[in-house]
Amino acid sequence: MKKTARAHTNIALVKYWGKKDQDLIIPMNSSLSLTLDHFYTDTTVEFSDRFSADTFTLNGQAKANDQVSAFLDLVRQKAGINTYAKVESINHVPTQAGLASSASAYAALALAASAASGLTLTKPELSRLARRGSGSACRSIYGGFVEWQMGHDDLTSYAKPFQEEVDWDICMLAIVLNAKQKKISSRGGMQTVVKTSPYYPAWVKTCQADIKAIKEAILAKDFVKLGTIAEENAMKMHALNLSASPHFNYFEPETLVAMQLVEELRQAGVACYYTLDAGPNVKVLCLKKDVTIIKQKLATVFEPDQLLLATPGPGAHLLA
Ligand code: PMV
């Protein structure tokens, strides 16, 4: 009853921002992401009668395990077992770098825990399980471009692959500006926005159109269209935060510096676009052929070790 799984992070190009159901994590809008190769989590789960409590280590250090235990309860319930588990995770994602480590973490935990408990879940079932840990995790079950179809309840809300094999030189350059804990959790932030932003209905409505348009851009390999939609969608999400009561934002001064450098590159004819999540770090979408020139420009302000390059990556899989 011991299994190890690897899951990669994903970056949303059309974001999930707001829940219909807090407990089941049913979103207000569908979202679409790209799974990345460079950042991932390896998790080993062992269920055994020898254990007298659940334990959880992250990168070798013991961590509070309330959330992990609550997630394991879902697995135990499905599998009809009541044994405790030892969970060991190694995070190959800069921790709290705003690179959605919760997505790879809960996707890896869902796969390792369900397999270790003796369950054989279908991918939609696995995606639904991962969703209960962190919404974005349901998309990391698949590689490449993935759509989380919002659905309306636990059974109908899960991710589907849109294009698993990406034969396109699309890349993401993450600019790691600040590895500090985020000011406002995504959970808290999106809840405030749903309740108070006067623009929220417009967000939900335009996300539907953004999903449709970005799928067309992916199929046509139209990078300018894809980047434009992704950047505008990210800015709409951050505009919701600015229009909430109380208002909040995830920007640091360097966030705006990075955004401006990307805009200058674009003015100079280089196709590159930024996106941002619930943290200050900027992720630049670009094509492989432009990485060198983009890095040169960013290196006028940032250190080389702040720039991390990723390309499309695979879905969650068992290692042992
Ligand atoms: O899954 P959570 O609770 O970490 O929320 C993720 C929210 C964003 O990263 C901002 C957007 C997204 O769709 O991943």
mmCIF file of C-alpha atoms and ligand atoms in Angstrom:
data_model
loop_
_atom_site.group_PDB
_atom_site.id
_atom_site.type_symbol
_atom_site.label_atom_id
_atom_site.label_comp_id
_atom_site.label_asym_id
_atom_site.label_seq_id
_atom_site.Cartn_x
_atom_site.Cartn_y
_atom_site.Cartn_z
ATOM 1 C CA MET A 1 0.000 0.000 0.000
ATOM 2 C CA LYS A 2 2.777 2.377 -0.994
ATOM 3 C CA LYS A 3 2.877 4.397 -4.224
ATOM 4 C CA THR A 4 4.844 7.355 -5.626
ATOM 5 C CA ALA A 5 3.412 9.807 -8.157
ATOM 6 C CA ARG A 6 4.777 12.799 -10.065
ATOM 7 C CA ALA A 7 2.628 15.733 -11.149
ATOM 8 C CA HIS A 8 3.661 18.926 -12.911
ATOM 9 C CA THR A 9 2.436 22.463 -12.282
ATOM 10 C CA ASN A 10 0.200 24.215 -14.746
ATOM 11 C CA ILE A 11 -0.231 27.846 -15.592
ATOM 12 C CA ALA A 12 -3.713 29.107 -16.418
ATOM 13 C CA LEU A 13 -4.025 31.106 -19.642
ATOM 14 C CA VAL A 14 -7.717 31.674 -18.905
ATOM 15 C CA LYS A 15 -7.897 31.779 -15.118
ATOM 16 C CA TYR A 16 -10.123 30.204 -12.515
ATOM 17 C CA TRP A 17 -11.047 32.981 -10.085
ATOM 18 C CA GLY A 18 -14.126 32.420 -7.925
ATOM 19 C CA LYS A 19 -16.078 29.503 -6.512
ATOM 20 C CA LYS A 20 -19.733 28.542 -6.689
ATOM 21 C CA ASP A 21 -19.226 26.001 -3.903
ATOM 22 C CA GLN A 22 -16.457 26.560 -1.346
ATOM 23 C CA ASP A 23 -16.448 23.070 0.050
ATOM 24 C CA LEU A 24 -16.598 21.040 -3.158
ATOM 25 C CA ILE A 25 -14.528 23.637 -5.067
ATOM 26 C CA ILE A 26 -16.894 24.153 -7.991
ATOM 27 C CA PRO A 27 -15.716 27.197 -9.971
ATOM 28 C CA MET A 28 -17.778 30.093 -11.312
ATOM 29 C CA ASN A 29 -16.052 29.830 -14.713
ATOM 30 C CA SER A 30 -14.211 27.293 -16.835
ATOM 31 C CA SER A 31 -10.449 27.743 -17.217
ATOM 32 C CA LEU A 32 -7.699 26.627 -19.588
ATOM 33 C CA SER A 33 -4.068 25.944 -18.732
ATOM 34 C CA LEU A 34 -0.723 24.696 -19.983
ATOM 35 C CA THR A 35 1.036 21.994 -17.947
ATOM 36 C CA LEU A 36 4.772 22.722 -17.565
ATOM 37 C CA ASP A 37 7.719 20.325 -17.645
ATOM 38 C CA HIS A 38 10.164 22.143 -15.408
ATOM 39 C CA PHE A 39 8.210 22.352 -12.147
ATOM 40 C CA TYR A 40 6.776 19.274 -10.444
ATOM 41 C CA THR A 41 6.074 17.484 -7.167
ATOM 42 C CA ASP A 42 6.942 13.863 -6.314
ATOM 43 C CA THR A 43 4.790 12.380 -3.568
ATOM 44 C CA THR A 44 4.936 8.987 -1.862
ATOM 45 C CA VAL A 45 1.948 7.776 0.140
ATOM 46 C CA GLU A 46 1.982 4.685 2.328
ATOM 47 C CA PHE A 47 -1.076 3.451 4.224
ATOM 48 C CA SER A 48 -0.256 1.071 7.066
ATOM 49 C CA ASP A 49 -1.745 -0.375 10.269
ATOM 50 C CA ARG A 50 1.636 0.371 11.879
ATOM 51 C CA PHE A 51 0.903 4.138 11.848
ATOM 52 C CA SER A 52 -0.983 5.785 14.711
ATOM 53 C CA ALA A 53 -1.496 9.126 12.906
ATOM 54 C CA ASP A 54 -1.088 10.709 9.485
ATOM 55 C CA THR A 55 2.315 12.314 8.946
ATOM 56 C CA PHE A 56 3.450 14.679 6.213
ATOM 57 C CA THR A 57 6.942 15.818 5.243
ATOM 58 C CA LEU A 58 7.744 18.387 2.557
ATOM 59 C CA ASN A 59 11.337 18.354 1.266
ATOM 60 C CA GLY A 60 12.283 16.223 4.288
ATOM 61 C CA GLN A 61 10.752 18.527 6.915
ATOM 62 C CA ALA A 62 7.723 17.662 9.056
ATOM 63 C CA LYS A 63 4.760 19.939 8.248
ATOM 64 C CA ALA A 64 1.309 20.635 9.668
ATOM 65 C CA ASN A 65 -0.945 18.036 8.122
ATOM 66 C CA ASP A 66 -4.558 19.140 8.702
ATOM 67 C CA GLN A 67 -5.246 19.827 5.026
ATOM 68 C CA VAL A 68 -3.408 16.694 3.909
ATOM 69 C CA SER A 69 -5.329 14.581 6.468
ATOM 70 C CA ALA A 70 -8.649 16.059 5.370
ATOM 71 C CA PHE A 71 -7.743 15.148 1.783
ATOM 72 C CA LEU A 72 -6.689 11.613 2.808
ATOM 73 C CA ASP A 73 -10.086 11.236 4.515
ATOM 74 C CA LEU A 74 -11.729 11.610 1.095
ATOM 75 C CA VAL A 75 -9.519 8.838 -0.267
ATOM 76 C CA ARG A 76 -10.077 6.570 2.760
ATOM 77 C CA GLN A 77 -13.809 7.060 2.444
ATOM 78 C CA LYS A 78 -13.785 6.093 -1.250
ATOM 79 C CA ALA A 79 -11.498 3.101 -0.659
ATOM 80 C CA GLY A 80 -13.346 1.908 2.462
ATOM 81 C CA ILE A 81 -10.201 1.832 4.629
ATOM 82 C CA ASN A 82 -9.368 3.551 7.912
ATOM 83 C CA THR A 83 -5.591 3.232 8.153
ATOM 84 C CA TYR A 84 -3.315 6.225 8.643
ATOM 85 C CA ALA A 85 -0.787 7.305 6.059
ATOM 86 C CA LYS A 86 2.759 8.565 5.759
ATOM 87 C CA VAL A 87 3.025 11.236 3.051
ATOM 88 C CA GLU A 88 6.418 12.372 1.758
ATOM 89 C CA SER A 89 6.583 15.139 -0.846
ATOM 90 C CA ILE A 90 9.514 16.602 -2.687
ATOM 91 C CA ASN A 91 8.667 19.866 -4.355
ATOM 92 C CA HIS A 92 10.618 20.758 -7.479
ATOM 93 C CA VAL A 93 8.765 24.063 -7.663
ATOM 94 C CA PRO A 94 10.297 27.127 -6.027
ATOM 95 C CA THR A 95 8.122 27.134 -2.912
ATOM 96 C CA GLN A 96 5.611 29.976 -2.805
ATOM 97 C CA ALA A 97 7.082 31.472 -5.966
ATOM 98 C CA GLY A 98 3.592 31.986 -7.316
ATOM 99 C CA LEU A 99 4.081 29.034 -9.627
ATOM 100 C CA ALA A 100 1.031 27.157 -8.399
ATOM 101 C CA SER A 101 2.797 24.522 -6.299
ATOM 102 C CA SER A 102 -0.630 23.582 -4.890
ATOM 103 C CA ALA A 103 -1.609 22.323 -8.358
ATOM 104 C CA SER A 104 1.252 19.832 -8.655
ATOM 105 C CA ALA A 105 1.047 19.002 -4.929
ATOM 106 C CA TYR A 106 -2.602 17.947 -4.887
ATOM 107 C CA ALA A 107 -2.467 16.240 -8.290
ATOM 108 C CA ALA A 108 0.487 14.107 -7.104
ATOM 109 C CA LEU A 109 -1.212 13.434 -3.755
ATOM 110 C CA ALA A 110 -4.483 12.436 -5.440
ATOM 111 C CA LEU A 111 -2.744 9.916 -7.700
ATOM 112 C CA ALA A 112 -0.336 8.479 -5.087
ATOM 113 C CA ALA A 113 -2.962 8.241 -2.324
ATOM 114 C CA SER A 114 -5.686 6.728 -4.493
ATOM 115 C CA ALA A 115 -3.284 4.126 -5.963
ATOM 116 C CA ALA A 116 -1.810 3.305 -2.534
ATOM 117 C CA SER A 117 -5.305 2.820 -1.106
ATOM 118 C CA GLY A 118 -6.074 0.215 -3.776
ATOM 119 C CA LEU A 119 -8.402 2.428 -5.831
ATOM 120 C CA THR A 120 -8.092 2.522 -9.616
ATOM 121 C CA LEU A 121 -9.669 5.801 -10.615
ATOM 122 C CA THR A 122 -10.392 6.917 -14.161
ATOM 123 C CA LYS A 123 -8.784 10.216 -15.161
ATOM 124 C CA PRO A 124 -12.021 12.191 -14.733
ATOM 125 C CA GLU A 125 -12.399 10.656 -11.248
ATOM 126 C CA LEU A 126 -8.794 11.512 -10.435
ATOM 127 C CA SER A 127 -9.283 15.069 -11.679
ATOM 128 C CA ARG A 128 -12.394 15.427 -9.505
ATOM 129 C CA LEU A 129 -10.443 14.148 -6.488
ATOM 130 C CA ALA A 130 -7.483 16.508 -7.086
ATOM 131 C CA ARG A 131 -9.972 19.392 -7.416
ATOM 132 C CA ARG A 132 -11.029 18.856 -3.791
ATOM 133 C CA GLY A 133 -7.469 19.705 -2.635
ATOM 134 C CA SER A 134 -6.954 22.755 -4.828
ATOM 135 C CA GLY A 135 -9.020 23.774 -7.832
ATOM 136 C CA SER A 136 -6.089 24.263 -10.196
ATOM 137 C CA ALA A 137 -4.812 20.743 -9.318
ATOM 138 C CA CYS A 138 -7.602 19.128 -11.340
ATOM 139 C CA ARG A 139 -5.889 20.395 -14.524
ATOM 140 C CA SER A 140 -2.458 18.902 -13.627
ATOM 141 C CA ILE A 141 -3.805 15.370 -14.171
ATOM 142 C CA TYR A 142 -3.225 15.996 -17.885
ATOM 143 C CA GLY A 143 -0.285 17.274 -19.905
ATOM 144 C CA GLY A 144 -0.263 20.051 -22.506
ATOM 145 C CA PHE A 145 -3.273 22.344 -22.920
ATOM 146 C CA VAL A 146 -6.052 21.397 -20.501
ATOM 147 C CA GLU A 147 -9.553 22.722 -19.941
ATOM 148 C CA TRP A 148 -11.316 22.578 -16.569
ATOM 149 C CA GLN A 149 -14.964 22.434 -17.541
ATOM 150 C CA MET A 150 -16.684 24.118 -14.626
ATOM 151 C CA GLY A 151 -19.737 21.810 -14.498
ATOM 152 C CA HIS A 152 -22.288 22.420 -11.768
ATOM 153 C CA ASP A 153 -21.553 19.815 -9.067
ATOM 154 C CA ASP A 154 -18.954 17.309 -7.870
ATOM 155 C CA LEU A 155 -19.720 14.850 -10.663
ATOM 156 C CA THR A 156 -19.611 17.305 -13.531
ATOM 157 C CA SER A 157 -16.674 19.583 -12.592
ATOM 158 C CA TYR A 158 -13.344 18.212 -13.851
ATOM 159 C CA ALA A 159 -10.556 18.792 -16.357
ATOM 160 C CA LYS A 160 -10.295 17.402 -19.877
ATOM 161 C CA PRO A 161 -7.251 17.405 -22.141
ATOM 162 C CA PHE A 162 -7.586 19.884 -24.989
ATOM 163 C CA GLN A 163 -4.228 19.139 -26.650
ATOM 164 C CA GLU A 164 -1.970 16.739 -24.719
ATOM 165 C CA GLU A 165 0.885 16.582 -27.245
ATOM 166 C CA VAL A 166 1.946 20.144 -27.951
ATOM 167 C CA ASP A 167 3.958 20.237 -31.191
ATOM 168 C CA TRP A 168 4.576 23.931 -30.898
ATOM 169 C CA ASP A 169 7.673 25.716 -29.553
ATOM 170 C CA ILE A 170 5.710 27.555 -26.916
ATOM 171 C CA CYS A 171 7.589 28.373 -23.696
ATOM 172 C CA MET A 172 7.052 30.077 -20.409
ATOM 173 C CA LEU A 173 9.757 32.118 -18.769
ATOM 174 C CA ALA A 174 9.027 32.623 -15.087
ATOM 175 C CA ILE A 175 10.527 35.714 -13.467
ATOM 176 C CA VAL A 176 10.855 34.867 -9.783
ATOM 177 C CA LEU A 177 10.649 38.214 -8.016
ATOM 178 C CA ASN A 178 9.681 37.304 -4.541
ATOM 179 C CA ALA A 179 9.540 33.935 -2.851
ATOM 180 C CA LYS A 180 7.742 35.305 0.215
ATOM 181 C CA GLN A 181 4.389 33.907 1.338
ATOM 182 C CA LYS A 182 1.586 35.525 -0.638
ATOM 183 C CA LYS A 183 -0.238 38.383 1.044
ATOM 184 C CA ILE A 184 -3.714 37.022 0.409
ATOM 185 C CA SER A 185 -4.450 33.372 -0.292
ATOM 186 C CA SER A 186 -6.147 32.543 -3.571
ATOM 187 C CA ARG A 187 -8.989 31.043 -1.542
ATOM 188 C CA GLY A 188 -9.579 34.261 0.430
ATOM 189 C CA GLY A 189 -8.929 36.576 -2.508
ATOM 190 C CA MET A 190 -11.381 34.970 -4.893
ATOM 191 C CA GLN A 191 -14.076 34.801 -2.242
ATOM 192 C CA THR A 192 -13.845 38.559 -1.577
ATOM 193 C CA VAL A 193 -14.014 39.235 -5.306
ATOM 194 C CA VAL A 194 -17.107 37.078 -5.929
ATOM 195 C CA LYS A 195 -18.917 38.816 -3.054
ATOM 196 C CA THR A 196 -17.929 42.397 -3.713
ATOM 197 C CA SER A 197 -16.523 43.231 -7.150
ATOM 198 C CA PRO A 198 -19.120 45.027 -9.292
ATOM 199 C CA TYR A 199 -17.300 43.641 -12.322
ATOM 200 C CA TYR A 200 -17.657 39.994 -11.366
ATOM 201 C CA PRO A 201 -20.558 39.169 -13.738
ATOM 202 C CA ALA A 202 -18.546 40.631 -16.638
ATOM 203 C CA TRP A 203 -15.601 38.397 -15.704
ATOM 204 C CA VAL A 204 -17.706 35.240 -15.841
ATOM 205 C CA LYS A 205 -19.212 36.256 -19.151
ATOM 206 C CA THR A 206 -15.965 37.207 -20.876
ATOM 207 C CA CYS A 207 -14.147 34.074 -19.644
ATOM 208 C CA GLN A 208 -16.496 31.962 -21.710
ATOM 209 C CA ALA A 209 -15.587 33.939 -24.818
ATOM 210 C CA ASP A 210 -11.867 33.822 -23.883
ATOM 211 C CA ILE A 211 -11.928 30.010 -23.645
ATOM 212 C CA LYS A 212 -13.542 29.695 -27.047
ATOM 213 C CA ALA A 213 -11.100 32.137 -28.656
ATOM 214 C CA ILE A 214 -7.965 30.676 -27.036
ATOM 215 C CA LYS A 215 -8.898 27.177 -28.215
ATOM 216 C CA GLU A 216 -9.125 28.521 -31.766
ATOM 217 C CA ALA A 217 -5.711 30.165 -31.310
ATOM 218 C CA ILE A 218 -4.166 26.873 -30.071
ATOM 219 C CA LEU A 219 -5.554 24.902 -32.995
ATOM 220 C CA ALA A 220 -4.371 27.555 -35.476
ATOM 221 C CA LYS A 221 -0.978 27.907 -33.680
ATOM 222 C CA ASP A 222 -1.702 31.621 -33.619
ATOM 223 C CA PHE A 223 0.722 32.737 -30.914
ATOM 224 C CA VAL A 224 -0.151 36.447 -31.049
ATOM 225 C CA LYS A 225 -3.824 35.658 -30.525
ATOM 226 C CA LEU A 226 -3.077 33.182 -27.698
ATOM 227 C CA GLY A 227 -0.749 35.611 -25.923
ATOM 228 C CA THR A 228 -3.121 38.550 -26.283
ATOM 229 C CA ILE A 229 -6.044 36.591 -24.813
ATOM 230 C CA ALA A 230 -3.911 35.222 -21.938
ATOM 231 C CA GLU A 231 -2.485 38.635 -21.005
ATOM 232 C CA GLU A 232 -5.865 40.372 -21.164
ATOM 233 C CA ASN A 233 -7.515 37.593 -19.153
ATOM 234 C CA ALA A 234 -4.856 37.880 -16.425
ATOM 235 C CA MET A 235 -5.323 41.660 -16.268
ATOM 236 C CA LYS A 236 -9.098 41.250 -15.966
ATOM 237 C CA MET A 237 -8.540 38.913 -13.014
ATOM 238 C CA HIS A 238 -6.261 41.420 -11.304
ATOM 239 C CA ALA A 239 -8.738 44.228 -12.055
ATOM 240 C CA LEU A 240 -11.317 42.249 -10.061
ATOM 241 C CA ASN A 241 -8.974 42.334 -7.083
ATOM 242 C CA LEU A 242 -8.502 46.096 -7.435
ATOM 243 C CA SER A 243 -12.283 46.570 -7.601
ATOM 244 C CA ALA A 244 -13.121 44.400 -4.559
ATOM 245 C CA SER A 245 -14.038 45.691 -1.114
ATOM 246 C CA PRO A 246 -11.653 45.666 0.642
ATOM 247 C CA HIS A 247 -9.475 45.944 -2.479
ATOM 248 C CA PHE A 248 -6.191 44.104 -2.688
ATOM 249 C CA ASN A 249 -3.513 43.233 -5.207
ATOM 250 C CA TYR A 250 -0.606 40.842 -5.702
ATOM 251 C CA PHE A 251 1.753 43.341 -7.306
ATOM 252 C CA GLU A 252 5.184 44.297 -6.041
ATOM 253 C CA PRO A 253 7.047 47.242 -7.606
ATOM 254 C CA GLU A 254 9.202 44.759 -9.562
ATOM 255 C CA THR A 255 6.066 43.137 -10.985
ATOM 256 C CA LEU A 256 5.294 46.353 -12.850
ATOM 257 C CA VAL A 257 8.939 46.678 -13.950
ATOM 258 C CA ALA A 258 8.786 43.175 -15.460
ATOM 259 C CA MET A 259 5.471 43.895 -17.191
ATOM 260 C CA GLN A 260 6.898 47.030 -18.708
ATOM 261 C CA LEU A 261 9.971 45.217 -20.046
ATOM 262 C CA VAL A 262 7.679 42.706 -21.773
ATOM 263 C CA GLU A 263 5.690 45.561 -23.316
ATOM 264 C CA GLU A 264 8.912 47.206 -24.544
ATOM 265 C CA LEU A 265 9.998 43.910 -26.132
ATOM 266 C CA ARG A 266 6.650 43.732 -27.880
ATOM 267 C CA GLN A 267 6.984 47.277 -29.163
ATOM 268 C CA ALA A 268 10.355 46.194 -30.579
ATOM 269 C CA GLY A 269 8.621 43.406 -32.495
ATOM 270 C CA VAL A 270 9.184 40.394 -30.177
ATOM 271 C CA ALA A 271 5.987 38.422 -29.566
ATOM 272 C CA CYS A 272 5.825 37.894 -25.778
ATOM 273 C CA TYR A 273 3.008 38.256 -23.267
ATOM 274 C CA TYR A 274 2.761 38.190 -19.476
ATOM 275 C CA THR A 275 0.452 36.465 -17.091
ATOM 276 C CA LEU A 276 0.250 36.627 -13.283
ATOM 277 C CA ASP A 277 -1.476 34.546 -10.626
ATOM 278 C CA ALA A 278 -2.066 35.007 -6.915
ATOM 279 C CA GLY A 279 1.457 36.303 -6.342
ATOM 280 C CA PRO A 280 3.894 38.933 -7.611
ATOM 281 C CA ASN A 281 5.860 36.787 -10.055
ATOM 282 C CA VAL A 282 5.500 37.418 -13.756
ATOM 283 C CA LYS A 283 5.367 34.577 -16.266
ATOM 284 C CA VAL A 284 6.244 35.405 -19.849
ATOM 285 C CA LEU A 285 4.713 33.389 -22.682
ATOM 286 C CA CYS A 286 6.928 33.267 -25.720
ATOM 287 C CA LEU A 287 8.249 31.103 -28.546
ATOM 288 C CA LYS A 288 11.528 29.204 -28.159
ATOM 289 C CA LYS A 289 13.236 31.197 -30.932
ATOM 290 C CA ASP A 290 12.820 34.431 -28.921
ATOM 291 C CA VAL A 291 14.028 33.175 -25.515
ATOM 292 C CA THR A 292 17.583 34.506 -25.894
ATOM 293 C CA ILE A 293 16.554 38.042 -26.824
ATOM 294 C CA ILE A 294 13.899 38.117 -24.070
ATOM 295 C CA LYS A 295 16.408 36.918 -21.479
ATOM 296 C CA GLN A 296 18.894 39.581 -22.612
ATOM 297 C CA LYS A 297 16.322 42.315 -22.071
ATOM 298 C CA LEU A 298 15.178 40.962 -18.695
ATOM 299 C CA ALA A 299 18.817 40.576 -17.597
ATOM 300 C CA THR A 300 19.145 44.382 -17.688
ATOM 301 C CA VAL A 301 17.132 44.374 -14.446
ATOM 302 C CA PHE A 302 16.932 40.811 -13.092
ATOM 303 C CA GLU A 303 19.574 38.235 -12.128
ATOM 304 C CA PRO A 304 19.980 35.144 -14.331
ATOM 305 C CA ASP A 305 18.857 32.859 -11.477
ATOM 306 C CA GLN A 306 15.543 34.747 -11.311
ATOM 307 C CA LEU A 307 14.652 33.541 -14.812
ATOM 308 C CA LEU A 308 13.322 29.973 -15.094
ATOM 309 C CA LEU A 309 12.371 28.500 -18.446
ATOM 310 C CA ALA A 310 9.639 25.874 -18.867
ATOM 311 C CA THR A 311 8.096 24.114 -21.850
ATOM 312 C CA PRO A 312 4.902 21.996 -22.093
ATOM 313 C CA GLY A 313 4.957 19.022 -19.755
ATOM 314 C CA PRO A 314 3.178 15.694 -19.173
ATOM 315 C CA GLY A 315 0.239 14.707 -17.017
ATOM 316 C CA ALA A 316 0.419 13.095 -13.572
ATOM 317 C CA HIS A 317 1.874 9.575 -13.551
ATOM 318 C CA LEU A 318 2.999 6.874 -11.132
ATOM 319 C CA LEU A 319 6.754 6.454 -10.659
ATOM 320 C CA ALA A 320 6.655 3.403 -8.394
HETATM 321 O O1 PMV B 1 -6.241 26.322 -7.104
HETATM 322 P P1 PMV B 1 -5.938 27.521 -6.300
HETATM 323 O O2 PMV B 1 -6.806 27.674 -5.114
HETATM 324 O O3 PMV B 1 -4.464 27.596 -5.962
HETATM 325 O O4 PMV B 1 -6.264 28.812 -7.206
HETATM 326 C C1 PMV B 1 -5.559 29.099 -8.368
HETATM 327 C C2 PMV B 1 -5.951 30.404 -8.921
HETATM 328 C C3 PMV B 1 -5.053 30.957 -10.013
HETATM 329 O O5 PMV B 1 -3.785 30.337 -9.998
HETATM 330 C C4 PMV B 1 -4.862 32.429 -9.767
HETATM 331 C C5 PMV B 1 -5.701 30.789 -11.383
HETATM 332 C C6 PMV B 1 -5.703 29.406 -11.969
HETATM 333 O O6 PMV B 1 -6.639 29.115 -12.726
HETATM 334 O O7 PMV B 1 -4.775 28.619 -11.723
#
